[in-house]
PDB file of C-alpha atoms in Angstrom:
ATOM      1  CA  MET A   1      -3.818   4.554  66.444  1.00 46.00           C
ATOM      2  CA  LYS A   2      -5.178   7.244  64.153  1.00 46.00           C
ATOM      3  CA  ILE A   3      -1.986   7.176  62.167  1.00 47.00           C
ATOM      4  CA  GLY A   4      -2.258   3.396  61.918  1.00 49.00           C
ATOM      5  CA  ILE A   5      -5.838   3.679  60.608  1.00 48.00           C
ATOM      6  CA  LEU A   6      -4.820   6.279  58.064  1.00 47.00           C
ATOM      7  CA  SER A   7      -1.961   4.119  56.956  1.00 57.00           C
ATOM      8  CA  LEU A   8      -4.298   1.168  56.557  1.00 58.00           C
ATOM      9  CA  GLN A   9      -6.734   3.262  54.528  1.00 57.00           C
ATOM     10  CA  ALA A  10      -3.887   4.572  52.419  1.00 53.00           C
ATOM     11  CA  ARG A  11      -2.723   1.028  51.731  1.00 53.00           C
ATOM     12  CA  ARG A  12      -6.243   0.011  50.734  1.00 57.00           C
ATOM     13  CA  GLN A  13      -6.558   2.974  48.370  1.00 56.00           C
ATOM     14  CA  LEU A  14      -3.184   2.192  46.898  1.00 52.00           C
ATOM     15  CA  SER A  15      -4.253  -1.431  46.397  1.00 59.00           C
ATOM     16  CA  VAL A  16      -7.446  -0.297  44.687  1.00 55.00           C
ATOM     17  CA  CYS A  17      -5.476   2.082  42.466  1.00 57.00           C
ATOM     18  CA  LYS A  18      -3.114  -0.712  41.483  1.00 55.00           C
ATOM     19  CA  THR A  19      -6.073  -2.992  40.731  1.00 62.00           C
ATOM     20  CA  ASP A  20      -7.706  -0.290  38.617  1.00 62.00           C
ATOM     21  CA  GLN A  21      -4.432   0.290  36.791  1.00 66.00           C
ATOM     22  CA  LYS A  22      -4.012  -3.419  36.030  1.00 63.00           C
ATOM     23  CA  TYR A  23      -7.612  -3.600  34.887  1.00 57.00           C
ATOM     24  CA  LYS A  24      -7.123  -0.634  32.601  1.00 66.00           C
ATOM     25  CA  GLN A  25      -3.950  -2.198  31.204  1.00 69.00           C
ATOM     26  CA  PHE A  26      -5.803  -5.479  30.699  1.00 60.00           C
ATOM     27  CA  VAL A  27      -8.680  -3.747  28.884  1.00 63.00           C
ATOM     28  CA  LYS A  28      -6.207  -1.757  26.810  1.00 69.00           C
ATOM     29  CA  ALA A  29      -4.316  -4.904  25.837  1.00 69.00           C
ATOM     30  CA  GLN A  30      -7.556  -6.684  24.936  1.00 68.00           C
ATOM     31  CA  PHE A  31      -8.632  -3.734  22.826  1.00 72.00           C
ATOM     32  CA  TYR A  32      -5.350  -3.670  20.906  1.00 73.00           C
ATOM     33  CA  GLU A  33      -5.506  -7.432  20.396  1.00 75.00           C
ATOM     34  CA  LEU A  34      -9.070  -7.194  19.100  1.00 76.00           C
ATOM     35  CA  PHE A  35      -8.163  -4.247  16.879  1.00 77.00           C
ATOM     36  CA  PHE A  36      -5.192  -6.173  15.460  1.00 78.00           C
ATOM     37  CA  CYS A  37      -7.361  -9.239  14.738  1.00 79.00           C
ATOM     38  CA  VAL A  38     -10.057  -7.152  13.014  1.00 80.00           C
ATOM     39  CA  PHE A  39      -7.448  -5.203  11.023  1.00 79.00           C
ATOM     40  CA  THR A  40      -5.723  -8.422   9.935  1.00 81.00           C
ATOM     41  CA  ALA A  41      -9.045  -9.973   8.913  1.00 78.00           C
ATOM     42  CA  LEU A  42      -9.933  -6.896   6.865  1.00 78.00           C
ATOM     43  CA  CYS A  43      -6.542  -6.962   5.131  1.00 74.00           C
ATOM     44  CA  VAL A  44      -7.008 -10.635   4.246  1.00 73.00           C
ATOM     45  CA  ILE A  45     -10.517  -9.988   2.907  1.00 76.00           C
ATOM     46  CA  ILE A  46      -9.328  -7.030   0.819  1.00 72.00           C
ATOM     47  CA  TYR A  47      -6.392  -9.078  -0.497  1.00 62.00           C
ATOM     48  CA  LEU A  48      -8.596 -12.033  -1.440  1.00 62.00           C
ATOM     49  CA  ASN A  49     -11.226  -9.813  -3.062  1.00 63.00           C
ATOM     50  CA  THR A  50      -8.568  -7.904  -4.986  1.00 59.00           C
ATOM     51  CA  ASN A  51      -7.006 -11.105  -6.279  1.00 55.00           C
ATOM     52  CA  PHE A  52     -10.414 -12.581  -7.071  1.00 51.00           C
ATOM     53  CA  LEU A  53     -11.458  -9.505  -9.040  1.00 47.00           C
ATOM     54  CA  ARG A  54      -8.092  -9.337 -10.789  1.00 49.00           C
ATOM     55  CA  ARG A  55      -8.314 -13.023 -11.716  1.00 49.00           C
ATOM     56  CA  LYS A  56     -11.924 -12.571 -12.844  1.00 45.00           C
ATOM     57  CA  TYR A  57     -10.882  -9.640 -15.026  1.00 41.00           C
ATOM     58  CA  GLU A  58      -7.997 -11.652 -16.469  1.00 47.00           C
ATOM     59  CA  LEU A  59     -10.304 -14.572 -17.265  1.00 43.00           C
ATOM     60  CA  MET A  60     -12.781 -12.247 -18.990  1.00 43.00           C
ATOM     61  CA  ALA A  61      -9.925 -10.635 -20.935  1.00 48.00           C
ATOM     62  CA  ASN A  62      -8.575 -14.046 -21.914  1.00 53.00           C
ATOM     63  CA  LYS A  63     -11.970 -15.127 -23.232  1.00 59.00           C
ATOM     64  CA  LYS A  64     -12.185 -12.001 -25.383  1.00 75.00           C
ATOM     65  CA  CYS A  65      -8.668 -12.386 -26.799  1.00 83.00           C
ATOM     66  CA  ALA A  66      -8.598 -13.385 -30.451  1.00 87.00           C
ATOM     67  CA  ALA A  67      -6.344 -16.162 -31.711  1.00 87.00           C
ATOM     68  CA  LEU A  68      -3.451 -14.796 -33.739  1.00 91.00           C
ATOM     69  CA  THR A  69      -2.840 -15.646 -37.349  1.00 90.00           C
ATOM     70  CA  LYS A  70       0.665 -16.704 -38.355  1.00 92.00           C
ATOM     71  CA  GLU A  71       1.148 -13.370 -40.122  1.00 94.00           C
ATOM     72  CA  GLN A  72       0.142 -11.444 -37.002  1.00 94.00           C
ATOM     73  CA  LEU A  73       2.455 -13.529 -34.829  1.00 96.00           C
ATOM     74  CA  GLU A  74       5.428 -12.850 -37.086  1.00 96.00           C
ATOM     75  CA  GLU A  75       4.648  -9.134 -37.353  1.00 97.00           C
ATOM     76  CA  ILE A  76       4.230  -8.679 -33.591  1.00 97.00           C
ATOM     77  CA  ILE A  77       7.447 -10.529 -32.700  1.00 97.00           C
ATOM     78  CA  THR A  78       9.439  -8.734 -35.424  1.00 97.00           C
ATOM     79  CA  THR A  79       8.155  -5.352 -34.202  1.00 97.00           C
ATOM     80  CA  MET A  80       9.067  -6.177 -30.590  1.00 97.00           C
ATOM     81  CA  ARG A  81      12.595  -7.045 -31.673  1.00 97.00           C
ATOM     82  CA  SER A  82      13.055  -3.811 -33.601  1.00 96.00           C
ATOM     83  CA  GLY A  83      11.003  -1.319 -31.553  1.00 94.00           C
ATOM     84  CA  GLY A  84       8.687   1.407 -32.765  1.00 93.00           C
ATOM     85  CA  ALA A  85       7.186   4.798 -32.029  1.00 92.00           C
ATOM     86  CA  GLY A  86       6.540   5.020 -28.297  1.00 90.00           C
ATOM     87  CA  PHE A  87       8.286   1.796 -27.268  1.00 94.00           C
ATOM     88  CA  ARG A  88      11.764   0.305 -27.362  1.00 96.00           C
ATOM     89  CA  LYS A  89      12.687  -3.125 -28.605  1.00 96.00           C
ATOM     90  CA  ASN A  90      12.303  -5.873 -26.028  1.00 97.00           C
ATOM     91  CA  GLU A  91      13.834  -9.236 -26.881  1.00 97.00           C
ATOM     92  CA  GLN A  92      12.869 -10.656 -23.500  1.00 97.00           C
ATOM     93  CA  ILE A  93       9.121 -10.145 -23.917  1.00 97.00           C
ATOM     94  CA  ALA A  94       9.293 -11.180 -27.579  1.00 97.00           C
ATOM     95  CA  THR A  95      10.949 -14.454 -26.551  1.00 97.00           C
ATOM     96  CA  ALA A  96       8.433 -15.136 -23.782  1.00 97.00           C
ATOM     97  CA  LEU A  97       5.454 -14.669 -26.111  1.00 97.00           C
ATOM     98  CA  LEU A  98       7.099 -16.692 -28.864  1.00 96.00           C
ATOM     99  CA  LEU A  99       7.560 -19.572 -26.414  1.00 96.00           C
ATOM    100  CA  GLU A 100       3.912 -19.286 -25.389  1.00 96.00           C
ATOM    101  CA  ALA A 101       2.940 -19.638 -29.051  1.00 94.00           C
ATOM    102  CA  ASN A 102       5.159 -22.716 -29.441  1.00 94.00           C
ATOM    103  CA  LEU A 103       4.570 -24.499 -26.132  1.00 94.00           C
ATOM    104  CA  GLY A 104       0.956 -23.549 -25.453  1.00 92.00           C
ATOM    105  CA  MET A 105       1.671 -22.654 -21.833  1.00 94.00           C
ATOM    106  CA  ARG A 106       0.051 -19.744 -20.027  1.00 94.00           C
ATOM    107  CA  ILE A 107       2.146 -16.584 -19.828  1.00 95.00           C
ATOM    108  CA  GLU A 108       2.519 -16.831 -16.029  1.00 95.00           C
ATOM    109  CA  ASP A 109       4.071 -20.289 -16.449  1.00 96.00           C
ATOM    110  CA  ILE A 110       6.342 -19.126 -19.269  1.00 97.00           C
ATOM    111  CA  LEU A 111       7.673 -16.251 -17.140  1.00 97.00           C
ATOM    112  CA  ALA A 112       8.450 -18.692 -14.310  1.00 96.00           C
ATOM    113  CA  LEU A 113      10.488 -21.039 -16.521  1.00 97.00           C
ATOM    114  CA  HIS A 114      14.046 -22.147 -15.744  1.00 97.00           C
ATOM    115  CA  LEU A 115      16.250 -23.963 -18.209  1.00 96.00           C
ATOM    116  CA  GLN A 116      16.393 -26.868 -15.781  1.00 96.00           C
ATOM    117  CA  ASP A 117      12.601 -27.216 -16.096  1.00 96.00           C
ATOM    118  CA  ILE A 118      13.274 -28.887 -19.446  1.00 96.00           C
ATOM    119  CA  VAL A 119      14.757 -32.334 -18.878  1.00 95.00           C
ATOM    120  CA  MET A 120      16.068 -35.117 -21.080  1.00 93.00           C
ATOM    121  CA  ASP A 121      13.860 -38.182 -20.848  1.00 90.00           C
ATOM    122  CA  GLY A 122      14.432 -41.236 -23.028  1.00 87.00           C
ATOM    123  CA  GLY A 123      15.903 -39.405 -25.980  1.00 87.00           C
ATOM    124  CA  ARG A 124      13.486 -36.475 -25.882  1.00 92.00           C
ATOM    125  CA  TYR A 125      13.267 -33.156 -24.089  1.00 94.00           C
ATOM    126  CA  ARG A 126      10.186 -32.620 -21.981  1.00 94.00           C
ATOM    127  CA  LEU A 127       8.775 -30.101 -19.552  1.00 94.00           C
ATOM    128  CA  ASN A 128       8.820 -30.757 -15.829  1.00 94.00           C
ATOM    129  CA  VAL A 129       6.694 -27.963 -14.346  1.00 95.00           C
ATOM    130  CA  ILE A 130       3.558 -27.439 -12.280  1.00 94.00           C
ATOM    131  CA  GLU A 131       0.979 -25.071 -13.784  1.00 93.00           C
ATOM    132  CA  LYS A 132       0.227 -22.157 -11.473  1.00 91.00           C
ATOM    133  CA  LYS A 133      -3.456 -21.952 -12.325  1.00 88.00           C
ATOM    134  CA  THR A 134      -4.438 -25.629 -12.283  1.00 88.00           C
ATOM    135  CA  LEU A 135      -1.580 -27.090 -10.184  1.00 90.00           C
ATOM    136  CA  LYS A 136      -1.380 -29.836 -12.807  1.00 90.00           C
ATOM    137  CA  LYS A 137       1.995 -31.289 -13.741  1.00 92.00           C
ATOM    138  CA  ARG A 138       3.045 -30.499 -17.296  1.00 90.00           C
ATOM    139  CA  THR A 139       5.377 -33.068 -18.867  1.00 90.00           C
ATOM    140  CA  PHE A 140       4.818 -32.633 -22.608  1.00 91.00           C
ATOM    141  CA  THR A 141       7.608 -32.922 -25.177  1.00 91.00           C
ATOM    142  CA  VAL A 142       9.627 -29.833 -26.055  1.00 93.00           C
ATOM    143  CA  PRO A 143      10.614 -30.001 -29.748  1.00 93.00           C
ATOM    144  CA  VAL A 144      14.372 -29.958 -30.329  1.00 94.00           C
ATOM    145  CA  PRO A 145      14.279 -26.644 -32.301  1.00 94.00           C
ATOM    146  CA  VAL A 146      12.410 -25.008 -29.405  1.00 95.00           C
ATOM    147  CA  TYR A 147      14.859 -26.380 -26.820  1.00 95.00           C
ATOM    148  CA  SER A 148      17.806 -25.198 -28.927  1.00 95.00           C
ATOM    149  CA  PHE A 149      16.222 -21.745 -29.198  1.00 96.00           C
ATOM    150  CA  ILE A 150      15.813 -21.610 -25.398  1.00 96.00           C
ATOM    151  CA  ARG A 151      19.345 -22.856 -24.803  1.00 96.00           C
ATOM    152  CA  ILE A 152      20.882 -20.218 -27.069  1.00 96.00           C
ATOM    153  CA  TYR A 153      18.773 -17.500 -25.407  1.00 97.00           C
ATOM    154  CA  CYS A 154      20.038 -18.526 -21.952  1.00 97.00           C
ATOM    155  CA  ASP A 155      23.666 -18.997 -23.048  1.00 97.00           C
ATOM    156  CA  ASP A 156      23.804 -15.585 -24.748  1.00 96.00           C
ATOM    157  CA  ARG A 157      22.623 -13.932 -21.519  1.00 96.00           C
ATOM    158  CA  ASN A 158      24.584 -16.107 -19.075  1.00 97.00           C
ATOM    159  CA  ILE A 159      21.378 -17.321 -17.439  1.00 97.00           C
ATOM    160  CA  ALA A 160      22.143 -20.261 -15.168  1.00 96.00           C
ATOM    161  CA  PRO A 161      19.908 -23.360 -15.468  1.00 96.00           C
ATOM    162  CA  ASP A 162      18.458 -22.794 -11.985  1.00 96.00           C
ATOM    163  CA  HIS A 163      17.707 -19.092 -12.595  1.00 97.00           C
ATOM    164  CA  LYS A 164      14.503 -17.722 -14.053  1.00 96.00           C
ATOM    165  CA  MET A 165      14.762 -17.054 -17.769  1.00 97.00           C
ATOM    166  CA  PHE A 166      12.698 -13.870 -17.602  1.00 97.00           C
ATOM    167  CA  SER A 167      12.813 -10.945 -15.186  1.00 96.00           C
ATOM    168  CA  VAL A 168       9.556  -9.299 -16.282  1.00 96.00           C
ATOM    169  CA  GLY A 169       6.090  -9.661 -14.792  1.00 94.00           C
ATOM    170  CA  GLU A 170       2.796 -10.497 -16.443  1.00 93.00           C
ATOM    171  CA  ARG A 171       1.489  -6.924 -16.238  1.00 92.00           C
ATOM    172  CA  GLN A 172       4.623  -5.584 -17.874  1.00 95.00           C
ATOM    173  CA  VAL A 173       4.152  -8.043 -20.735  1.00 96.00           C
ATOM    174  CA  GLN A 174       0.504  -7.049 -21.179  1.00 94.00           C
ATOM    175  CA  LYS A 175       1.265  -3.317 -21.184  1.00 94.00           C
ATOM    176  CA  TYR A 176       4.100  -3.683 -23.667  1.00 97.00           C
ATOM    177  CA  LEU A 177       2.042  -5.961 -25.915  1.00 96.00           C
ATOM    178  CA  LYS A 178      -0.795  -3.414 -25.960  1.00 94.00           C
ATOM    179  CA  LYS A 179       1.602  -0.698 -27.151  1.00 96.00           C
ATOM    180  CA  VAL A 180       2.795  -2.933 -29.965  1.00 96.00           C
ATOM    181  CA  VAL A 181      -0.731  -3.974 -30.963  1.00 95.00           C
ATOM    182  CA  ASP A 182      -1.911  -0.358 -30.995  1.00 94.00           C
ATOM    183  CA  TYR A 183       1.152   0.642 -33.005  1.00 96.00           C
ATOM    184  CA  LEU A 184       0.379  -2.053 -35.592  1.00 96.00           C
ATOM    185  CA  GLY A 185      -3.252  -0.944 -35.765  1.00 94.00           C
ATOM    186  CA  TYR A 186      -4.938  -4.280 -35.032  1.00 93.00           C
ATOM    187  CA  GLU A 187      -8.638  -3.864 -34.306  1.00 88.00           C
ATOM    188  CA  GLU A 188      -9.350  -7.284 -32.758  1.00 88.00           C
ATOM    189  CA  PRO A 189      -8.627  -7.747 -29.038  1.00 90.00           C
ATOM    190  CA  ILE A 190      -5.138  -9.209 -28.666  1.00 93.00           C
ATOM    191  CA  GLY A 191      -3.528 -10.133 -25.358  1.00 93.00           C
ATOM    192  CA  SER A 192      -0.901 -12.576 -24.174  1.00 93.00           C
ATOM    193  CA  HIS A 193      -3.530 -15.335 -24.238  1.00 92.00           C
ATOM    194  CA  SER A 194      -3.821 -14.838 -28.000  1.00 93.00           C
ATOM    195  CA  PHE A 195      -0.467 -16.614 -28.327  1.00 95.00           C
ATOM    196  CA  ARG A 196      -1.749 -19.660 -26.446  1.00 93.00           C
ATOM    197  CA  LYS A 197      -4.836 -19.637 -28.649  1.00 92.00           C
ATOM    198  CA  TYR A 198      -2.570 -19.478 -31.692  1.00 92.00           C
ATOM    199  CA  PHE A 199      -0.860 -22.649 -30.479  1.00 92.00           C
ATOM    200  CA  ALA A 200      -4.227 -24.368 -29.975  1.00 90.00           C
ATOM    201  CA  THR A 201      -5.531 -23.333 -33.397  1.00 90.00           C
ATOM    202  CA  GLU A 202      -2.392 -24.464 -35.225  1.00 90.00           C
ATOM    203  CA  ILE A 203      -2.357 -27.848 -33.464  1.00 90.00           C
ATOM    204  CA  TYR A 204      -6.044 -28.242 -34.302  1.00 89.00           C
ATOM    205  CA  LYS A 205      -5.560 -27.509 -38.002  1.00 87.00           C
ATOM    206  CA  GLN A 206      -2.364 -29.528 -38.410  1.00 88.00           C
ATOM    207  CA  ASN A 207      -3.754 -32.668 -36.753  1.00 88.00           C
ATOM    208  CA  ASN A 208      -6.907 -33.311 -38.749  1.00 87.00           C
ATOM    209  CA  TYR A 209      -9.046 -31.109 -36.488  1.00 85.00           C
ATOM    210  CA  ASP A 210      -8.560 -33.391 -33.484  1.00 88.00           C
ATOM    211  CA  ILE A 211     -10.075 -31.344 -30.688  1.00 88.00           C
ATOM    212  CA  VAL A 212      -9.431 -34.000 -28.037  1.00 90.00           C
ATOM    213  CA  LEU A 213      -5.711 -33.785 -28.781  1.00 89.00           C
ATOM    214  CA  VAL A 214      -5.812 -30.003 -28.329  1.00 88.00           C
ATOM    215  CA  GLN A 215      -7.750 -30.421 -25.082  1.00 90.00           C
ATOM    216  CA  LYS A 216      -5.074 -32.741 -23.698  1.00 90.00           C
ATOM    217  CA  LEU A 217      -2.219 -30.464 -24.766  1.00 88.00           C
ATOM    218  CA  LEU A 218      -3.855 -27.443 -23.121  1.00 88.00           C
ATOM    219  CA  GLN A 219      -4.883 -29.585 -20.131  1.00 88.00           C
ATOM    220  CA  HIS A 220      -8.435 -28.296 -20.227  1.00 87.00           C
ATOM    221  CA  SER A 221     -11.006 -30.001 -18.029  1.00 85.00           C
ATOM    222  CA  SER A 222     -13.631 -29.999 -20.796  1.00 87.00           C
ATOM    223  CA  VAL A 223     -13.821 -29.979 -24.585  1.00 85.00           C
ATOM    224  CA  ALA A 224     -16.198 -26.997 -24.390  1.00 83.00           C
ATOM    225  CA  THR A 225     -13.378 -24.798 -23.083  1.00 82.00           C
ATOM    226  CA  THR A 226     -11.134 -25.933 -25.928  1.00 85.00           C
ATOM    227  CA  GLN A 227     -13.847 -25.204 -28.472  1.00 81.00           C
ATOM    228  CA  ARG A 228     -13.962 -21.590 -27.320  1.00 77.00           C
ATOM    229  CA  TYR A 229     -10.217 -21.341 -27.837  1.00 73.00           C
ATOM    230  CA  ILE A 230     -10.328 -22.312 -31.482  1.00 76.00           C
ATOM    231  CA  ASP A 231     -13.684 -20.762 -32.426  1.00 64.00           C
ATOM    232  CA  VAL A 232     -15.212 -24.100 -33.380  1.00 57.00           C
ATOM    233  CA  ASP A 233     -18.686 -22.566 -33.657  1.00 50.00           C
ATOM    234  CA  GLN A 234     -17.479 -20.122 -36.316  1.00 51.00           C
ATOM    235  CA  ARG A 235     -15.783 -22.966 -38.196  1.00 51.00           C
ATOM    236  CA  ILE A 236     -18.999 -24.995 -38.077  1.00 45.00           C
ATOM    237  CA  ASP A 237     -20.979 -22.063 -39.498  1.00 45.00           C
ATOM    238  CA  LYS A 238     -18.416 -21.621 -42.261  1.00 49.00           C
ATOM    239  CA  ALA A 239     -18.473 -25.334 -43.089  1.00 45.00           C
ATOM    240  CA  LEU A 240     -22.270 -25.370 -43.246  1.00 45.00           C
ATOM    241  CA  ILE A 241     -22.328 -22.366 -45.571  1.00 43.00           C
ATOM    242  CA  GLU A 242     -19.647 -23.804 -47.844  1.00 47.00           C
ATOM    243  CA  GLN A 243     -21.337 -27.193 -48.193  1.00 49.00           C
ATOM    244  CA  CYS A 244     -24.620 -25.763 -49.499  1.00 51.00           C
ATOM    245  CA  THR A 245     -25.505 -27.305 -52.879  1.00 50.00           C
ATOM    246  CA  LEU A 246     -28.852 -25.672 -53.623  1.00 50.00           C
ATOM    247  CA  PHE A 247     -29.763 -25.325 -57.312  1.00 45.00           C
TER     248      PHE A 247
END
């Protein structure tokens, strides 16, 4: 009987030990699950904040970028094609920036281009892309000389129509452009967005200063944004000064 009682007590203790072990495993699993959730949430927050700050910095940099003159555009592209002290020639980046200056697209959209993104539509070539920043569809005409330039670039490098035309990233373009700008000794702030501003300024001047047209081509939500692109305030000041007829 004593042995039976001891056996019963032993079984009870063993049952309690198993229950404690399961409880500990349960608590341990809950802890790991909670830790994983908190860690994941922190990673997401850090990622979003990093991207937000990076985008905010890019927007601030874009606002400070000066619009290029035609002479500056030609000098920068020519220098990129030949190379200079501290940097090698880079036809790929030169082509990407030249297309930005001729199509008015943002550099991130230029770098994502495929030849098949330019389609024939009723006797004209046009874009068929979605802008990364605004998610707006871009369907504007691509001039025949620009399409021919793109076609030759792709054919010379055996780039298939469904492959990306450029294998460089936005940061690589910015770093390389800075080396070229420093080499040329430009004092004004020049970034990749300067090429888009060049496009806007040239369209503005060549079309009787039609700012609404420029706004539509850049797909800006407001005219005020377009005005900042082409330094309308400075042009107004200049016009006011030049029209003075005091005597």
